[in-house]
Each structure stands twice: as structure tokens, then as C-alpha cells.
């Protein structure tokens, strides 16, 4: 991909809020379930392309803590779809040397989903081409509440002193402890909100909102988002002049 006047390299950590499966289905006169299965096809393409582009960390928001309040039938189908995709993509993960990682409250997931995730995570743990993180039963506020709970317990048990609590200690207690901060966050479907995703980790992420519904999201749209990212000046609170110097 040729990009001129770029200020940034490829994002090291790309995160995506994959939204719009339901609306995609509705527009086509199909049911929401079909929207989700077409969403999986978009996932496959984006993962392949992320590897081609040498992105090191790709994090996908697949199911939020709030999504548990959807109709039981839809939740059931999403869980089954997740397991069948893990099974069908397993060889591809090995071939492309992709390491699977999961963030979220795994205990909330049905046992058959947990089992499959554990299997794939374990068997891909030595892969180093790209880390693919699936956010499942994930909520940013829940993640942060867990951090506060863990730290409070450590203080109570005299394992750490309150003065020692800083950003790096907080990072170490997050689900994302092994991941760098997010560089680029994409949300599809035209919604411009974060919906409880990676609240701490996106402090300085560049945000990119696409009107495209997730099942229609292609390599071309991914390239467009990355081109936009590359042109942006990430100042991290500094002045433009300081960045040049
Ligand atoms: C995203 O698509 C997938 C999940 C949240 C699991 P949606 O299912 O939210 O699709 P819309 O937003 O209803 O179109
Ligand atoms: C966010 O999408 C969660 C995922 C993509 C998994 P939602 O469709 O659940 O978000 P809201 O409800 O529109 O904010
Ligand atoms: Mg949605």
C-alpha cells in the first residue's frame, strides 16, 4: 500500500468495534443471524489483511457485557457461530502464526465456548506474527472495576502500598496487560460511540468512524482507515513544533 505524506507508521495496535450486522441483514430482508454470519466473513478478510500489513496487534470487539441483554436466541447463535469459526479457522491461525488472545469475563461464557477458546489460545500461544485478541463478554467499566478490586485487596493485605499505585501498575492488572495501548480504533456502521470498549487503553488512540456496515467492510475500507491514520499528527499533548525537534 503506497501512502505519501505519512506522519505515522502502521498502527502497532488496531482495535475494531465491528458494528452493523443487524442493520445489514435488515436492509437485505434477512434475519439478524444471517447478518452475524456474514460478519464472520468480514472478520476473516480483515484478519488476513492485518497479517499482510504487518499489524502486530489486532483487537476485535465481538461481544460486550451489555450484549447479554439481547434476545437469548441471538446470544445462542452468536456463541455457536464463535465456536464453529474457531474450529474452521484454527489451521489458518497456525499457518499464519497468529496467536489468539481473549479479554473479558470468560466465566460468563457457556462452557463449550470456554473450552474451545482455551484450546485455541493454548495451541497458538507460541505464534508471533500477530496477536489477535477477541473481546468477549467484555466491558471497559467491568475491567476497571476488577482492577480496583484487585488493587484494594493487595493494599489490604499489605502487598503494595497505595502510594505505589501508578499507571504501569494499573496496566498490569488489566485484561490487556500484555498489549500496547491502542493506536487506531475503528468503528463501523456510522455510530460514533465507544460502547464501553477499552476505556483506559484508548486514552490516545486515533478514532476512525466508518459508515460501512460490518459485513460490507473490506480490505479497501481498512486501507482507507489506515491511510487516514498515517496522515494524522499524534501530538500527545505537545505542540507541532516540539514534535519536529
Ligand atoms: C455487531 O452488530 C455485532 C455484535 C454486537 C455482536 P450488531 O448486532 O450490533 O448490529 P446492529 O448494530 O444491530 O446493526
Ligand atoms: C458494540 O456494539 C459491541 C460490539 C460490537 C460487540 P453494540 O451494537 O452492542 O453497541 P450499541 O449498543 O449500539 O452501543
Ligand atoms: Mg450494534
Short mmCIF file of C-alpha atoms and ligand atoms in Angstrom, two decimals:
data_model
loop_
_atom_site.label_atom_id
_atom_site.label_comp_id
_atom_site.label_asym_id
_atom_site.label_seq_id
_atom_site.Cartn_x
_atom_site.Cartn_y
_atom_site.Cartn_z
CA UNK A 1 0.00 0.00 0.00
CA UNK A 2 1.59 3.30 -1.10
CA UNK A 3 0.88 6.21 1.17
CA UNK A 4 2.54 9.56 0.72
CA UNK A 5 2.90 12.41 3.24
CA UNK A 6 2.56 9.95 6.11
CA UNK A 7 3.29 11.12 9.63
CA UNK A 8 2.84 7.77 11.31
CA UNK A 9 3.95 4.23 10.66
CA UNK A 10 1.46 1.40 10.50
CA UNK A 11 -0.57 1.25 13.75
CA UNK A 12 1.01 -1.27 16.06
CA UNK A 13 -2.31 -1.96 17.80
CA UNK A 14 -5.51 -1.74 15.78
CA UNK A 15 -8.83 -2.21 17.55
CA UNK A 16 -12.20 -2.53 15.83
CA UNK A 17 -15.77 -2.17 17.06
CA UNK A 18 -17.45 -4.40 14.49
CA UNK A 19 -20.94 -2.94 14.35
CA UNK A 20 -23.89 -3.12 11.96
CA UNK A 21 -24.56 -6.82 11.37
CA UNK A 22 -28.22 -6.46 12.31
CA UNK A 23 -28.83 -3.44 10.10
CA UNK A 24 -27.02 -5.12 7.22
CA UNK A 25 -29.41 -8.06 7.48
CA UNK A 26 -32.47 -5.85 7.81
CA UNK A 27 -31.55 -3.92 4.65
CA UNK A 28 -31.29 -7.19 2.77
CA UNK A 29 -34.54 -8.59 4.17
CA UNK A 30 -32.66 -11.30 6.06
CA UNK A 31 -32.70 -12.10 9.76
CA UNK A 32 -30.08 -10.76 12.21
CA UNK A 33 -28.45 -14.18 12.43
CA UNK A 34 -27.53 -14.05 8.75
CA UNK A 35 -26.05 -10.63 9.41
CA UNK A 36 -23.78 -12.17 12.03
CA UNK A 37 -22.63 -14.99 9.77
CA UNK A 38 -21.76 -12.51 7.04
CA UNK A 39 -19.97 -10.52 9.73
CA UNK A 40 -17.70 -13.52 10.28
CA UNK A 41 -16.65 -13.36 6.61
CA UNK A 42 -15.60 -9.76 7.10
CA UNK A 43 -13.60 -10.83 10.16
CA UNK A 44 -11.75 -13.45 8.11
CA UNK A 45 -10.80 -10.91 5.44
CA UNK A 46 -9.70 -8.24 7.90
CA UNK A 47 -7.58 -10.69 9.90
CA UNK A 48 -5.86 -11.87 6.71
CA UNK A 49 -5.20 -8.32 5.61
CA UNK A 50 -3.91 -7.26 9.03
CA UNK A 51 -1.31 -10.02 8.78
CA UNK A 52 -0.35 -8.88 5.26
CA UNK A 53 0.06 -5.32 6.55
CA UNK A 54 2.27 -6.47 9.42
CA UNK A 55 -0.03 -5.19 12.12
CA UNK A 56 1.21 -6.71 15.35
CA UNK A 57 -1.91 -6.47 17.49
CA UNK A 58 -5.48 -6.68 16.25
CA UNK A 59 -8.27 -6.49 18.83
CA UNK A 60 -11.87 -7.17 17.84
CA UNK A 61 -14.93 -6.30 19.92
CA UNK A 62 -17.08 -9.37 19.38
CA UNK A 63 -19.46 -9.40 22.38
CA UNK A 64 -19.92 -6.82 25.11
CA UNK A 65 -21.09 -7.23 28.70
CA UNK A 66 -24.18 -5.26 27.59
CA UNK A 67 -24.85 -7.70 24.73
CA UNK A 68 -26.00 -10.25 27.34
CA UNK A 69 -29.29 -8.35 27.37
CA UNK A 70 -30.04 -9.29 23.75
CA UNK A 71 -32.65 -11.99 23.00
CA UNK A 72 -31.50 -15.41 24.22
CA UNK A 73 -31.83 -16.85 20.74
CA UNK A 74 -29.46 -14.31 19.23
CA UNK A 75 -26.92 -14.84 22.03
CA UNK A 76 -27.10 -18.60 21.49
CA UNK A 77 -26.45 -18.25 17.78
CA UNK A 78 -23.53 -15.88 18.36
CA UNK A 79 -21.92 -18.36 20.75
CA UNK A 80 -22.33 -21.24 18.32
CA UNK A 81 -21.00 -19.11 15.48
CA UNK A 82 -17.96 -18.25 17.57
CA UNK A 83 -17.15 -21.89 18.25
CA UNK A 84 -17.68 -23.02 14.67
CA UNK A 85 -15.46 -20.17 13.43
CA UNK A 86 -12.71 -21.03 15.92
CA UNK A 87 -12.81 -24.61 14.69
CA UNK A 88 -12.81 -23.74 10.99
CA UNK A 89 -10.10 -21.07 11.31
CA UNK A 90 -7.75 -22.96 13.61
CA UNK A 91 -5.45 -24.25 10.85
CA UNK A 92 -5.27 -20.78 9.32
CA UNK A 93 -4.19 -19.32 12.65
CA UNK A 94 -1.39 -21.87 12.83
CA UNK A 95 -0.36 -21.31 9.22
CA UNK A 96 -0.24 -17.53 9.60
CA UNK A 97 1.42 -17.82 13.02
CA UNK A 98 -1.37 -15.87 14.72
CA UNK A 99 -1.63 -16.00 18.47
CA UNK A 100 -5.18 -15.95 19.84
CA UNK A 101 -5.84 -13.99 23.00
CA UNK A 102 -9.13 -13.26 24.75
CA UNK A 103 -10.17 -10.41 27.01
CA UNK A 104 -13.36 -10.16 29.03
CA UNK A 105 -15.21 -12.12 31.66
CA UNK A 106 -14.62 -15.63 30.29
CA UNK A 107 -16.51 -17.25 33.18
CA UNK A 108 -19.75 -15.78 31.87
CA UNK A 109 -19.42 -17.65 28.58
CA UNK A 110 -21.05 -21.08 28.13
CA UNK A 111 -18.72 -23.98 28.97
CA UNK A 112 -18.46 -25.20 25.36
CA UNK A 113 -17.26 -21.76 24.29
CA UNK A 114 -14.72 -21.51 27.11
CA UNK A 115 -13.39 -24.95 26.23
CA UNK A 116 -12.84 -24.11 22.56
CA UNK A 117 -11.24 -20.76 23.38
CA UNK A 118 -8.87 -22.38 25.87
CA UNK A 119 -7.87 -24.95 23.28
CA UNK A 120 -7.11 -22.41 20.56
CA UNK A 121 -5.36 -19.98 22.92
CA UNK A 122 -3.17 -22.77 24.26
CA UNK A 123 -2.26 -24.15 20.84
CA UNK A 124 -1.41 -20.77 19.33
CA UNK A 125 0.46 -19.28 22.27
CA UNK A 126 3.90 -19.58 20.67
CA UNK A 127 2.88 -17.83 17.47
CA UNK A 128 4.44 -14.44 16.97
CA UNK A 129 3.32 -12.99 13.65
CA UNK A 130 0.29 -11.22 15.10
CA UNK A 131 -1.71 -11.27 18.33
CA UNK A 132 -5.42 -11.47 17.60
CA UNK A 133 -7.42 -10.52 20.67
CA UNK A 134 -11.13 -11.23 20.86
CA UNK A 135 -13.09 -9.12 23.34
CA UNK A 136 -15.85 -11.42 24.58
CA UNK A 137 -18.22 -10.62 27.39
CA UNK A 138 -16.00 -7.58 27.62
CA UNK A 139 -16.84 -4.26 29.26
CA UNK A 140 -14.36 -1.49 29.97
CA UNK A 141 -16.04 -0.49 33.20
CA UNK A 142 -16.11 -4.07 34.43
CA UNK A 143 -12.43 -4.42 33.56
CA UNK A 144 -11.59 -1.28 35.54
CA UNK A 145 -13.78 -2.33 38.49
CA UNK A 146 -11.82 -5.59 38.62
CA UNK A 147 -8.56 -3.67 38.67
CA UNK A 148 -9.77 -1.53 41.60
CA UNK A 149 -10.88 -4.65 43.44
CA UNK A 150 -7.55 -6.41 42.90
CA UNK A 151 -5.55 -3.37 43.97
CA UNK A 152 -7.72 -2.76 47.04
CA UNK A 153 -7.18 -6.36 48.11
CA UNK A 154 -3.42 -6.04 47.64
CA UNK A 155 -3.35 -2.86 49.70
CA UNK A 156 -5.45 -4.51 52.42
CA UNK A 157 -3.07 -7.46 52.55
CA UNK A 158 0.00 -5.20 52.60
CA UNK A 159 1.23 -6.47 49.24
CA UNK A 160 1.51 -2.95 47.86
CA UNK A 161 1.25 0.50 49.39
CA UNK A 162 -1.30 2.99 47.98
CA UNK A 163 1.50 5.42 47.01
CA UNK A 164 2.91 2.79 44.65
CA UNK A 165 -0.25 2.68 42.52
CA UNK A 166 0.56 4.28 39.18
CA UNK A 167 -0.34 3.85 35.52
CA UNK A 168 2.02 0.96 34.94
CA UNK A 169 0.64 -0.99 37.91
CA UNK A 170 -2.88 -0.35 36.66
CA UNK A 171 -1.83 -1.63 33.20
CA UNK A 172 -0.50 -4.81 34.75
CA UNK A 173 -3.92 -5.57 36.25
CA UNK A 174 -5.96 -5.05 33.10
CA UNK A 175 -7.10 -7.88 30.80
CA UNK A 176 -4.83 -6.20 28.24
CA UNK A 177 -1.70 -6.43 30.40
CA UNK A 178 0.29 -7.92 27.52
CA UNK A 179 -0.89 -5.48 24.86
CA UNK A 180 0.37 -1.99 23.99
CA UNK A 181 -2.02 0.99 24.01
CA UNK A 182 -4.41 1.18 21.06
CA UNK A 183 -3.10 3.34 18.19
CA UNK A 184 -6.13 3.26 15.92
CA UNK A 185 -9.73 2.48 16.84
CA UNK A 186 -12.19 1.87 14.01
CA UNK A 187 -15.95 1.68 14.48
CA UNK A 188 -18.18 0.68 11.61
CA UNK A 189 -21.90 1.28 10.95
CA UNK A 190 -21.91 5.05 11.38
CA UNK A 191 -22.33 5.08 15.16
CA UNK A 192 -19.94 7.45 16.86
CA UNK A 193 -19.58 5.98 20.30
CA UNK A 194 -17.25 3.74 22.27
CA UNK A 195 -19.87 1.44 23.84
CA UNK A 196 -17.71 0.51 26.83
CA UNK A 197 -14.73 -0.73 24.79
CA UNK A 198 -11.14 -0.41 26.07
CA UNK A 199 -11.83 2.79 28.03
CA UNK A 200 -8.39 3.01 29.61
CA UNK A 201 -6.43 1.77 26.61
CA UNK A 202 -7.80 4.27 24.06
CA UNK A 203 -6.66 7.36 26.00
CA UNK A 204 -4.57 8.49 23.00
CA UNK A 205 -5.92 6.32 20.21
CA UNK A 206 -6.84 7.91 16.90
CA UNK A 207 -10.55 7.35 16.23
CA UNK A 208 -11.93 6.44 12.82
CA UNK A 209 -15.65 6.10 12.16
CA UNK A 210 -16.83 4.38 9.01
CA UNK A 211 -20.40 4.39 7.72
CA UNK A 212 -19.94 0.92 6.23
CA UNK A 213 -21.90 -1.86 7.97
CA UNK A 214 -19.54 -4.50 9.32
CA UNK A 215 -20.43 -7.34 6.87
CA UNK A 216 -19.58 -4.96 3.99
CA UNK A 217 -16.23 -3.90 5.47
CA UNK A 218 -13.41 -4.93 3.13
CA UNK A 219 -9.65 -4.62 2.75
CA UNK A 220 -10.26 -1.42 0.82
CA UNK A 221 -12.06 0.14 3.81
CA UNK A 222 -9.30 -0.99 6.13
CA UNK A 223 -6.71 0.65 3.87
CA UNK A 224 -8.73 3.86 3.89
CA UNK A 225 -8.77 3.94 7.68
CA UNK A 226 -5.04 3.30 7.88
CA UNK A 227 -4.30 5.97 5.28
CA UNK A 228 -6.26 8.44 7.38
CA UNK A 229 -4.37 7.35 10.50
CA UNK A 230 -0.98 7.72 8.84
CA UNK A 231 -1.67 11.32 7.88
CA UNK A 232 -2.62 12.43 11.38
CA UNK A 233 -0.33 14.23 13.72
CA UNK A 234 -0.29 12.49 17.08
CA UNK A 235 0.79 15.18 19.46
CA UNK A 236 0.27 13.52 22.84
CA UNK A 237 -0.23 16.93 24.41
CA UNK A 238 2.81 18.53 22.80
CA UNK A 239 2.95 21.30 20.19
CA UNK A 240 3.61 20.54 16.50
CA UNK A 241 6.93 22.36 16.75
CA UNK A 242 8.08 20.16 19.61
CA UNK A 243 7.36 17.07 17.53
CA UNK A 244 9.67 18.31 14.77
CA UNK A 245 12.53 19.00 17.14
C1 LIG B 1 -22.42 -6.06 15.85
O1 LIG B 1 -23.56 -5.90 15.07
C2 LIG B 1 -22.26 -7.45 16.39
C3 LIG B 1 -22.49 -7.57 17.83
C4 LIG B 1 -22.73 -6.62 18.68
C5 LIG B 1 -22.41 -8.92 18.37
P1 LIG B 1 -24.97 -5.63 15.72
O2 LIG B 1 -25.63 -6.91 16.02
O3 LIG B 1 -24.83 -4.69 16.88
O4 LIG B 1 -25.71 -4.88 14.52
P2 LIG B 1 -26.68 -3.65 14.62
O5 LIG B 1 -25.99 -2.57 15.40
O6 LIG B 1 -27.93 -4.11 15.29
O7 LIG B 1 -26.92 -3.25 13.19
C1 LIG B 2 -20.78 -2.75 20.41
O1 LIG B 2 -21.87 -2.81 19.55
C2 LIG B 2 -20.38 -4.13 20.81
C3 LIG B 2 -19.79 -4.96 19.76
C4 LIG B 2 -19.51 -4.59 18.56
C5 LIG B 2 -19.50 -6.31 20.16
P1 LIG B 2 -23.36 -2.65 20.07
O2 LIG B 2 -24.23 -2.72 18.87
O3 LIG B 2 -23.63 -3.60 21.15
O4 LIG B 2 -23.32 -1.17 20.67
P2 LIG B 2 -24.50 -0.15 20.98
O5 LIG B 2 -25.50 -0.88 21.80
O6 LIG B 2 -25.07 0.28 19.67
O7 LIG B 2 -23.84 0.99 21.68
MG1 LIG B 3 -24.88 -2.67 17.05
#
